[in-house]
Coordinates of C-alpha atoms in Angstrom, one line a residue:
Chain E
M8 CA 0.1 -0.2 0.0
H9 CA 1.1 3.4 -0.6
E10 CA -0.2 6.7 1.0
L11 CA -0.1 10.2 -0.5
L12 CA 0.3 12.9 1.9
L13 CA 0.1 16.8 2.3
F14 CA 0.5 18.7 5.3
A15 CA 0.0 22.2 6.8
S16 CA 1.0 23.9 9.9
V17 CA -2.2 25.3 11.6
P18 CA -1.6 28.1 14.3
G19 CA -3.5 27.4 17.5
Q20 CA -5.7 30.5 17.1
Q21 CA -6.6 29.2 13.6
H22 CA -7.6 25.7 15.0
H23 CA -11.2 26.3 15.8
E24 CA -12.0 28.2 12.8
L25 CA -10.4 25.4 10.5
L26 CA -12.4 22.7 12.5
Q27 CA -15.6 24.9 11.6
Q28 CA -14.5 25.0 7.9
L29 CA -13.6 21.3 7.4
T30 CA -16.7 20.7 9.1
G31 CA -18.5 22.6 6.4
L32 CA -16.4 21.3 3.6
T33 CA -16.8 17.7 4.6
A34 CA -20.6 18.2 5.7
A35 CA -19.9 16.0 8.8
Q36 CA -19.0 16.4 12.1
P37 CA -15.6 15.4 13.2
T38 CA -14.5 12.2 14.9
H39 CA -12.1 12.9 17.7
R40 CA -9.2 10.6 17.7
L41 CA -6.9 10.0 20.6
E42 CA -3.7 7.5 19.7
R43 CA -1.0 6.1 21.9
H44 CA 2.2 6.1 19.5
L45 CA 5.0 3.8 20.6
V46 CA 8.1 4.4 18.5
F47 CA 10.3 1.3 18.0
K48 CA 13.7 1.3 16.6
A49 CA 15.2 -1.6 14.7
Y50 CA 18.5 -2.9 15.9
R51 CA 21.0 -5.6 14.7
R52 CA 21.9 -8.3 17.2
P53 CA 25.4 -9.1 16.8
G54 CA 26.0 -12.3 15.1
S55 CA 22.4 -12.6 14.1
V56 CA 23.0 -11.9 10.5
N57 CA 26.3 -14.3 9.2
T58 CA 27.9 -12.5 6.3
R59 CA 31.2 -13.4 5.3
I60 CA 32.7 -10.4 3.8
G61 CA 36.3 -11.1 1.9
G62 CA 36.9 -14.4 0.0
S63 CA 35.4 -12.5 -2.9
Q64 CA 36.6 -15.2 -5.2
D65 CA 33.7 -17.5 -4.6
L66 CA 30.8 -15.4 -6.0
Q67 CA 27.6 -15.9 -4.2
A68 CA 24.3 -17.1 -6.1
P69 CA 22.2 -13.8 -6.9
E70 CA 19.5 -15.3 -4.4
I71 CA 21.8 -15.2 -1.4
Q72 CA 23.2 -12.0 -2.3
R73 CA 19.7 -10.6 -2.5
L74 CA 19.0 -12.2 0.9
T75 CA 22.1 -10.8 2.1
K76 CA 21.2 -7.3 1.0
M77 CA 17.8 -7.5 2.5
L78 CA 19.1 -8.8 6.0
N79 CA 21.8 -6.0 5.8
G80 CA 19.7 -3.5 4.2
A81 CA 18.1 -0.2 5.8
M82 CA 16.6 -0.7 9.2
F83 CA 13.6 1.1 10.3
Y84 CA 11.8 2.9 12.9
T85 CA 8.3 1.6 13.3
Q86 CA 5.4 2.7 15.3
V87 CA 3.1 0.7 17.3
V88 CA -0.2 2.6 17.7
G89 CA -2.9 1.9 20.0
P90 CA -6.6 3.7 20.0
V91 CA -7.3 5.1 23.5
T92 CA -10.1 7.0 24.9
E93 CA -10.4 10.3 26.8
K94 CA -11.5 8.3 29.9
D95 CA -8.4 6.2 30.0
F96 CA -6.2 9.2 30.9
G97 CA -5.6 9.7 34.6
S98 CA -7.3 6.6 35.5
V99 CA -6.1 3.9 37.9
P100 CA -4.4 0.4 36.4
L101 CA -7.2 -2.4 36.3
S102 CA -5.1 -4.3 39.0
Q103 CA -5.4 -1.4 41.5
F104 CA -9.1 -0.8 40.6
T105 CA -10.0 -4.4 41.3
A106 CA -7.8 -4.5 44.4
R107 CA -9.6 -1.6 45.5
S108 CA -12.9 -2.8 44.6
T109 CA -14.7 -5.1 47.1
V110 CA -15.8 -7.7 44.4
N111 CA -13.2 -10.2 43.9
D112 CA -13.9 -10.9 40.3
K113 CA -11.0 -10.4 37.9
R114 CA -12.9 -7.7 36.0
P115 CA -15.1 -4.8 37.3
A116 CA -18.7 -5.6 36.8
E117 CA -20.2 -4.2 33.7
G118 CA -22.2 -1.5 35.4
D119 CA -19.1 0.0 37.0
Q120 CA -18.4 3.6 36.8
G121 CA -15.0 3.6 37.9
N122 CA -12.1 4.6 35.5
W123 CA -9.6 2.2 34.9
Y124 CA -7.1 1.5 32.2
D125 CA -6.2 -2.0 31.2
F126 CA -2.7 -2.0 29.7
E127 CA -3.2 -6.0 29.2
D128 CA -6.3 -5.2 26.9
Q129 CA -5.1 -2.4 24.9
R130 CA -5.5 -2.9 21.3
W131 CA -2.3 -2.3 19.1
R132 CA -1.4 -2.1 15.5
L133 CA 2.2 -2.0 14.1
E134 CA 2.5 0.9 11.6
F135 CA 5.5 0.8 9.1
R136 CA 6.1 3.8 7.0
D137 CA 8.9 4.1 4.7
I138 CA 11.0 7.3 3.8
P139 CA 9.0 9.3 1.2
E140 CA 9.8 8.6 -2.4
P141 CA 12.3 10.8 -4.0
G142 CA 12.0 12.8 -6.7
A143 CA 9.9 15.8 -7.7
R144 CA 7.6 13.7 -10.0
T145 CA 4.8 14.8 -8.2
T146 CA 3.9 17.6 -5.6
V147 CA 2.6 15.2 -2.8
T148 CA 4.7 13.4 -0.5
T149 CA 4.4 9.4 -1.4
R150 CA 5.5 6.7 0.7
L151 CA 5.1 3.1 1.0
M152 CA 3.0 2.2 4.2
A153 CA 2.1 -0.9 5.8
N154 CA -0.2 -1.9 8.9
A155 CA -0.6 -5.0 10.9
T156 CA -2.7 -6.1 13.9
L157 CA -0.8 -7.0 17.0
P158 CA -1.8 -8.9 19.9
R159 CA -3.5 -6.9 22.6
G160 CA -1.4 -6.0 25.7
D161 CA 2.4 -6.0 26.3
V162 CA 3.9 -5.1 23.0
L163 CA 7.2 -4.8 24.2
T164 CA 8.1 -8.5 24.5
P165 CA 7.3 -9.5 21.0
M166 CA 8.7 -6.3 19.6
N167 CA 12.1 -6.9 21.4
A168 CA 12.0 -10.4 20.0
W169 CA 11.6 -9.1 16.5
G170 CA 14.6 -6.9 16.8
Y171 CA 13.2 -3.8 18.0
S172 CA 13.9 -1.4 21.1
F173 CA 11.5 1.0 22.6
V174 CA 12.4 4.7 22.0
T175 CA 9.7 6.7 23.1
E176 CA 5.9 7.1 23.1
Y177 CA 3.6 9.9 22.7
I178 CA -0.3 10.9 22.2
M179 CA -1.6 12.0 19.1
E180 CA -4.7 14.1 19.8
G181 CA -7.1 15.5 17.1
D182 CA -9.9 15.2 14.8
V183 CA -10.6 13.2 11.4
F184 CA -12.9 14.2 8.7
I185 CA -13.3 12.1 5.7
H186 CA -13.4 14.0 2.3
N187 CA -14.2 11.9 -0.8
D188 CA -11.2 9.6 -0.6
I189 CA -9.2 11.9 1.5
V190 CA -8.9 11.4 5.1
L191 CA -8.2 14.6 6.9
F192 CA -6.5 14.5 10.4
L193 CA -6.2 18.0 12.3
Y194 CA -3.8 16.8 15.2
R195 CA -1.6 17.8 17.6
V196 CA 1.4 15.7 19.4
L197 CA 1.2 15.5 23.1
T198 CA 4.1 14.3 25.1
F199 CA 3.9 12.9 28.6
P200 CA 4.9 15.0 31.6
A201 CA 8.4 14.6 33.1
D202 CA 7.5 12.5 36.1
S203 CA 9.0 10.0 38.1
H204 CA 8.1 7.2 35.7
D205 CA 10.7 5.1 34.1
P206 CA 11.0 6.5 30.6
Q207 CA 11.9 3.1 29.2
P208 CA 9.0 0.8 28.9
P209 CA 5.8 1.9 27.7
R210 CA 3.5 3.3 30.5
Q211 CA 0.9 0.9 32.1
T212 CA -1.1 4.0 33.0
L213 CA -1.9 7.5 31.5
P214 CA -1.3 10.9 33.3
A215 CA -4.6 13.1 33.1
L216 CA -5.1 14.6 29.8
R217 CA -4.8 18.0 30.9
E218 CA -1.3 17.3 32.2
M219 CA 0.0 16.0 29.0
I220 CA 2.4 18.7 27.3
P221 CA 2.0 19.6 23.5
L222 CA 5.3 19.3 21.7
D223 CA 4.3 22.6 19.9
R224 CA 4.1 24.8 22.9
S225 CA 2.8 27.6 21.0
G226 CA -0.7 25.4 20.6
G227 CA 0.1 25.0 16.7
Y228 CA -2.1 21.6 15.0
V229 CA -0.9 20.0 12.0
L230 CA -3.5 19.2 9.3
Q231 CA -2.7 16.2 7.5
A232 CA -4.7 14.9 4.0
V233 CA -3.9 11.5 3.1
V234 CA -5.0 9.2 0.3
I235 CA -4.3 5.7 0.5
V236 CA -3.9 3.6 -2.5
T237 CA -3.8 -0.2 -2.3
D238 CA -1.8 -0.6 -5.5
G239 CA 0.9 1.6 -5.7
S240 CA 2.3 0.2 -8.7
N241 CA -0.6 1.5 -10.8
P242 CA 0.6 5.0 -12.3
E243 CA -2.8 5.8 -13.2
I244 CA -4.4 5.4 -9.7
M245 CA -1.5 7.0 -8.1
K246 CA -1.8 10.2 -10.4
L247 CA -5.5 10.4 -9.8
A248 CA -4.9 9.9 -5.9
S249 CA -2.3 13.3 -6.2
Q250 CA -4.7 15.0 -8.3
R251 CA -7.6 14.5 -5.7
L252 CA -5.1 15.9 -3.1
L253 CA -4.1 18.9 -5.2
G254 CA -7.8 19.4 -5.8
L255 CA -8.3 19.6 -2.2
K256 CA -5.0 22.1 -1.8
E257 CA -6.6 24.4 -4.2
Q258 CA -10.0 24.2 -2.4
L259 CA -8.3 25.0 0.8
K260 CA -5.9 27.4 -0.5
S261 CA -7.6 30.4 1.3
A262 CA -7.6 28.5 4.6
V263 CA -4.5 26.4 4.9
K264 CA -1.3 26.1 2.7
L265 CA -1.1 22.2 2.2
E266 CA 2.2 21.2 1.3
Q267 CA 4.3 18.2 0.7
A268 CA 6.5 17.6 3.8
D269 CA 10.5 17.6 3.9
R270 CA 11.1 14.1 2.7
L271 CA 14.2 14.0 5.2
S272 CA 12.1 14.9 8.1
L273 CA 9.8 11.9 7.5
D274 CA 12.9 9.6 7.2
T275 CA 12.2 6.5 9.4
R276 CA 15.7 4.7 8.4
V277 CA 17.9 3.8 11.2
K278 CA 21.1 5.5 10.6
Chain K
M460 CA -5.9 17.2 -17.0
D461 CA -5.2 19.5 -19.5
Y462 CA -2.1 20.6 -17.8
Y463 CA -0.5 17.2 -18.0
N464 CA -1.6 16.5 -21.3
R465 CA 0.2 19.9 -22.4
T466 CA 3.6 19.1 -20.7
S467 CA 3.4 15.9 -21.9
L468 CA 3.0 17.0 -25.4
Q469 CA 5.9 19.6 -24.9
S470 CA 8.2 16.7 -23.8
Q471 CA 7.1 14.5 -26.6
A472 CA 7.9 17.1 -29.2
S473 CA 11.3 18.2 -27.6
I474 CA 12.3 14.4 -28.0
I475 CA 11.1 14.2 -31.8
S476 CA 12.9 17.1 -32.4
N477 CA 16.0 16.0 -30.7
N478 CA 15.9 13.2 -32.7
L479 CA 15.5 15.0 -35.9
V480 CA 18.5 17.1 -35.2
S481 CA 20.7 14.2 -34.4
I482 CA 19.6 12.5 -37.7
S483 CA 20.3 15.6 -39.5
E484 CA 23.7 16.0 -37.9
Q485 CA 24.5 12.1 -38.7
L486 CA 23.7 12.9 -42.2
S487 CA 25.6 16.4 -42.8
E488 CA 28.7 14.8 -40.9
N489 CA 28.4 11.6 -43.1
R490 CA 27.5 13.3 -46.4
E491 CA 30.7 12.6 -48.3
L492 CA 30.4 8.9 -47.4
L493 CA 26.7 8.5 -47.9
S494 CA 26.8 10.1 -51.2
S495 CA 29.6 7.9 -52.6
L496 CA 28.1 4.7 -51.4
V497 CA 26.6 2.5 -53.9
A498 CA 24.1 -0.2 -53.3
Y499 CA 24.8 -3.6 -54.4
P500 CA 22.5 -6.4 -53.6
A501 CA 24.1 -9.7 -52.3
P502 CA 22.3 -12.7 -53.7
S503 CA 21.4 -13.6 -50.2
F504 CA 19.0 -10.7 -50.0
P505 CA 15.7 -11.8 -50.1
G506 CA 14.6 -10.1 -53.4
R507 CA 11.1 -11.8 -53.4
T508 CA 9.9 -10.9 -50.0
H509 CA 11.5 -7.4 -49.8
A510 CA 10.9 -6.2 -53.3
G511 CA 9.8 -2.9 -52.4
A512 CA 12.8 -2.2 -50.1
L513 CA 15.2 -3.4 -52.7
Q514 CA 14.0 -1.1 -55.3
E515 CA 14.0 2.0 -52.8
L516 CA 17.4 1.0 -52.3
L517 CA 18.5 0.7 -55.8
R518 CA 17.2 4.0 -56.7
T519 CA 19.4 6.4 -58.4
K520 CA 16.9 9.2 -58.2
L521 CA 14.8 10.2 -55.5
D522 CA 10.9 9.3 -55.3
P523 CA 9.0 12.0 -56.7
R524 CA 7.0 12.4 -53.6
V525 CA 10.3 12.9 -51.5
E526 CA 11.7 14.9 -54.0
D527 CA 8.9 17.3 -53.2
W528 CA 9.5 17.4 -49.6
V529 CA 13.3 18.1 -50.1
A530 CA 12.4 21.0 -52.3
Q531 CA 9.7 22.1 -49.7
G532 CA 12.3 21.8 -47.1
R533 CA 15.2 23.5 -49.1
T534 CA 12.9 26.6 -49.7
S535 CA 11.3 27.0 -46.1
G536 CA 15.2 26.8 -45.1
A537 CA 16.1 29.2 -47.3
S538 CA 13.1 31.5 -46.6
A539 CA 14.0 31.1 -42.7
L540 CA 17.6 32.3 -43.0
E541 CA 16.3 35.2 -45.2
D542 CA 13.6 36.3 -42.5
K543 CA 16.6 36.2 -40.1
K544 CA 18.5 38.5 -42.2
K545 CA 15.6 40.8 -42.8
N546 CA 14.1 41.0 -39.4
G547 CA 16.7 40.6 -37.0
L548 CA 18.4 43.3 -35.6
S549 CA 22.1 44.1 -36.2
E550 CA 24.3 44.3 -33.3
R551 CA 24.3 48.4 -33.8
E552 CA 20.7 48.4 -33.5
L553 CA 20.4 46.4 -30.6
A554 CA 22.6 48.7 -28.8
E555 CA 21.0 51.5 -29.9
L556 CA 17.6 50.2 -28.7
W557 CA 18.9 49.4 -25.2
E558 CA 20.5 53.0 -24.8
W559 CA 17.1 54.5 -25.9
A560 CA 15.0 52.0 -23.9
P561 CA 15.6 53.0 -20.1
I562 CA 15.3 56.7 -21.1
G563 CA 12.2 56.3 -23.0
A564 CA 10.7 54.1 -20.2
N565 CA 11.6 56.9 -17.7
V566 CA 10.4 59.6 -19.8
E567 CA 6.9 57.6 -20.4
A568 CA 6.9 56.9 -16.6
R569 CA 7.1 60.5 -15.7
R570 CA 4.1 61.5 -17.4
R571 CA 2.0 59.1 -15.3
I572 CA 1.0 59.8 -11.9
W573 CA 2.4 56.7 -10.0
G574 CA 0.6 55.7 -6.8
G575 CA -2.8 55.7 -7.9
N576 CA -4.4 52.8 -9.3
F577 CA -5.1 54.3 -12.5
T578 CA -3.2 56.5 -14.9
L579 CA -4.4 60.0 -15.7
E580 CA -5.3 59.0 -19.2
E581 CA -7.5 56.2 -17.8
K582 CA -9.1 58.7 -15.4
E583 CA -9.8 61.1 -18.4
M584 CA -11.5 58.1 -19.9
G585 CA -13.5 57.1 -17.0
I586 CA -12.3 54.5 -14.8
Q587 CA -15.3 52.3 -15.2
N588 CA -14.3 51.6 -18.7
V589 CA -10.9 50.4 -17.9
V590 CA -10.3 46.6 -18.0
T591 CA -8.3 45.9 -15.0
G592 CA -8.8 42.0 -15.0
L593 CA -9.5 42.2 -11.3
T594 CA -12.5 40.8 -9.3
R595 CA -12.7 43.5 -6.7
Q596 CA -13.1 47.3 -7.6
P597 CA -9.8 49.0 -7.0
E598 CA -10.7 52.1 -5.0
D599 CA -9.7 55.5 -6.8
D600 CA -8.4 57.3 -3.7
D601 CA -7.6 60.9 -4.2
S602 CA -10.0 61.9 -6.9
E603 CA -13.0 60.9 -4.8
A604 CA -11.7 62.3 -1.8
D605 CA -11.6 65.9 -3.5
E606 CA -15.2 65.7 -4.8
D607 CA -17.2 64.3 -1.8
G608 CA -15.9 64.5 1.8
E609 CA -18.6 62.1 3.0
E610 CA -18.1 59.5 0.4
A611 CA -14.4 59.8 1.3
V612 CA -15.3 59.0 4.9
D613 CA -17.3 55.9 3.6
E614 CA -14.1 54.8 1.7
D615 CA -11.8 55.2 4.6
D616 CA -14.0 52.8 6.6
E617 CA -13.9 50.5 3.7
M618 CA -10.6 50.7 3.2
E619 CA -9.7 49.9 6.8
V620 CA -12.0 46.7 6.6
M621 CA -10.3 45.8 3.2
G622 CA -6.9 46.2 5.6
A623 CA -8.5 43.7 7.9
H624 CA -9.6 41.4 5.4
R625 CA -6.1 41.5 3.9
K626 CA -4.6 40.5 7.4
V627 CA -7.0 37.5 7.7
G628 CA -6.4 36.4 4.1
G629 CA -2.6 36.9 4.9
V630 CA -2.6 34.2 7.6
G631 CA -2.4 31.9 4.5
V632 CA 0.9 33.6 3.5
E633 CA 2.2 33.6 7.3
L634 CA 1.8 30.0 7.5
S635 CA 4.7 28.9 5.7
R636 CA 6.7 31.3 8.1
P637 CA 6.0 29.7 11.2
V638 CA 4.6 31.9 14.3
S639 CA 7.2 32.7 16.7
G640 CA 7.8 29.9 19.3
A641 CA 6.0 27.4 17.2
V642 CA 7.9 24.1 16.3
P643 CA 8.3 24.0 12.4
L644 CA 6.4 21.0 10.8
D645 CA 9.7 19.0 9.8
E646 CA 10.9 18.9 13.6
I647 CA 7.5 17.4 14.6
F648 CA 7.5 14.8 11.7
R649 CA 11.0 14.1 13.1
Y650 CA 10.1 13.7 16.6
M651 CA 6.9 11.5 15.4
M652 CA 9.1 9.3 12.9
T653 CA 12.2 8.5 15.4
G654 CA 11.5 10.3 18.7
V655 CA 14.2 12.9 18.1
W656 CA 13.4 15.9 20.5
P657 CA 12.8 19.3 18.5
K658 CA 15.7 21.5 18.7
S659 CA 13.6 24.8 18.6
G660 CA 10.8 25.7 20.9
N661 CA 10.8 23.7 23.8
A662 CA 13.6 22.9 26.3

């Protein structure tokens, strides 16, 4: 799959106005979206890849060469994304909640009004994003993408087993609009407050939403317009998709300036 | 759609013209050799199946149609050269033109009152007749102010509103230049992708 993107920086004071404009444009109310983003970095375990450099006399078969290239090729940062809700913030972990409650059930009763966040039940999906394709062929950012559903709960163990180490996590908060084939996401990045929490493993609990610190303290938002193309090798469809995006850019010209992103800022390769 | 077609058309045309140029270069470079070559069919040439090609190759004179093309090309080439001679300015003439042009433009400029939206000539003709190509009506400031005080006040009000509008519209322009204190998009993306903390903005 490929995604085609355009971005715009939205100053904080324009946020509300733009929300209204987008509501008008798409003729639909926005969907609020909160996501936990865990950034993972691939690392190469010593000795895991057996390459014998030197001894160039015996030429390797092309398949072996290709395989070596794949194994030693670029490594990437990947993200594990989990949808959360507002009430997950500032709530107690399920274990404490059940410990406090008089009921000895493993889970609180259905009708229970308490706020609890169960990390073990958190849904996750793995999101791979390649570095955007080079070249000024089109005026939109194009990159290869792939998503995969992960088991619920602890993601650190499987990710470590696959050769990824946890880097950091943040929250993406924003509103989603759908406009024809285009998904518009007006978001900001929230970072976790510097508290006593160990920054290494992903948090089991989330602090209150109001304690979260925006990455951009001036209150700015980012507007992202994306079209996802299943068959990225079909130039016709890719062209059509970029034309749709450019059409939207033209439509929103007076409100925001949608532009392609700096390719290297979206570089996911591990250096 | 139209736009894409036009650019592809242009690139195709330039490819064709490049090819033609290289063919003509080859032909003129190897002119001597080509004109002294004589075609001689070997017995192995498939004369039966390729009779047409064989005939073309063995021709001593050009096909009448081709001869017409050649004649046409020669005349158009000659006329193009002639045109160049007739219409092109000589070095001296060009120098003369450049010497005159800045002064001429200056003289012409002095005759107009700059700063307003219309020239004196246009005002005399009546500004409503001027084709500006603008969707908004450019206000003709000073003349109206002289004529009617009250209207001028209205005009001023309107101008202030216009100014405010411009500021609002200007947001679009200002966007590319980040607001002070804001984190640039690329640093936000870098943080989102790799967890590298932005250099600017926050500590």
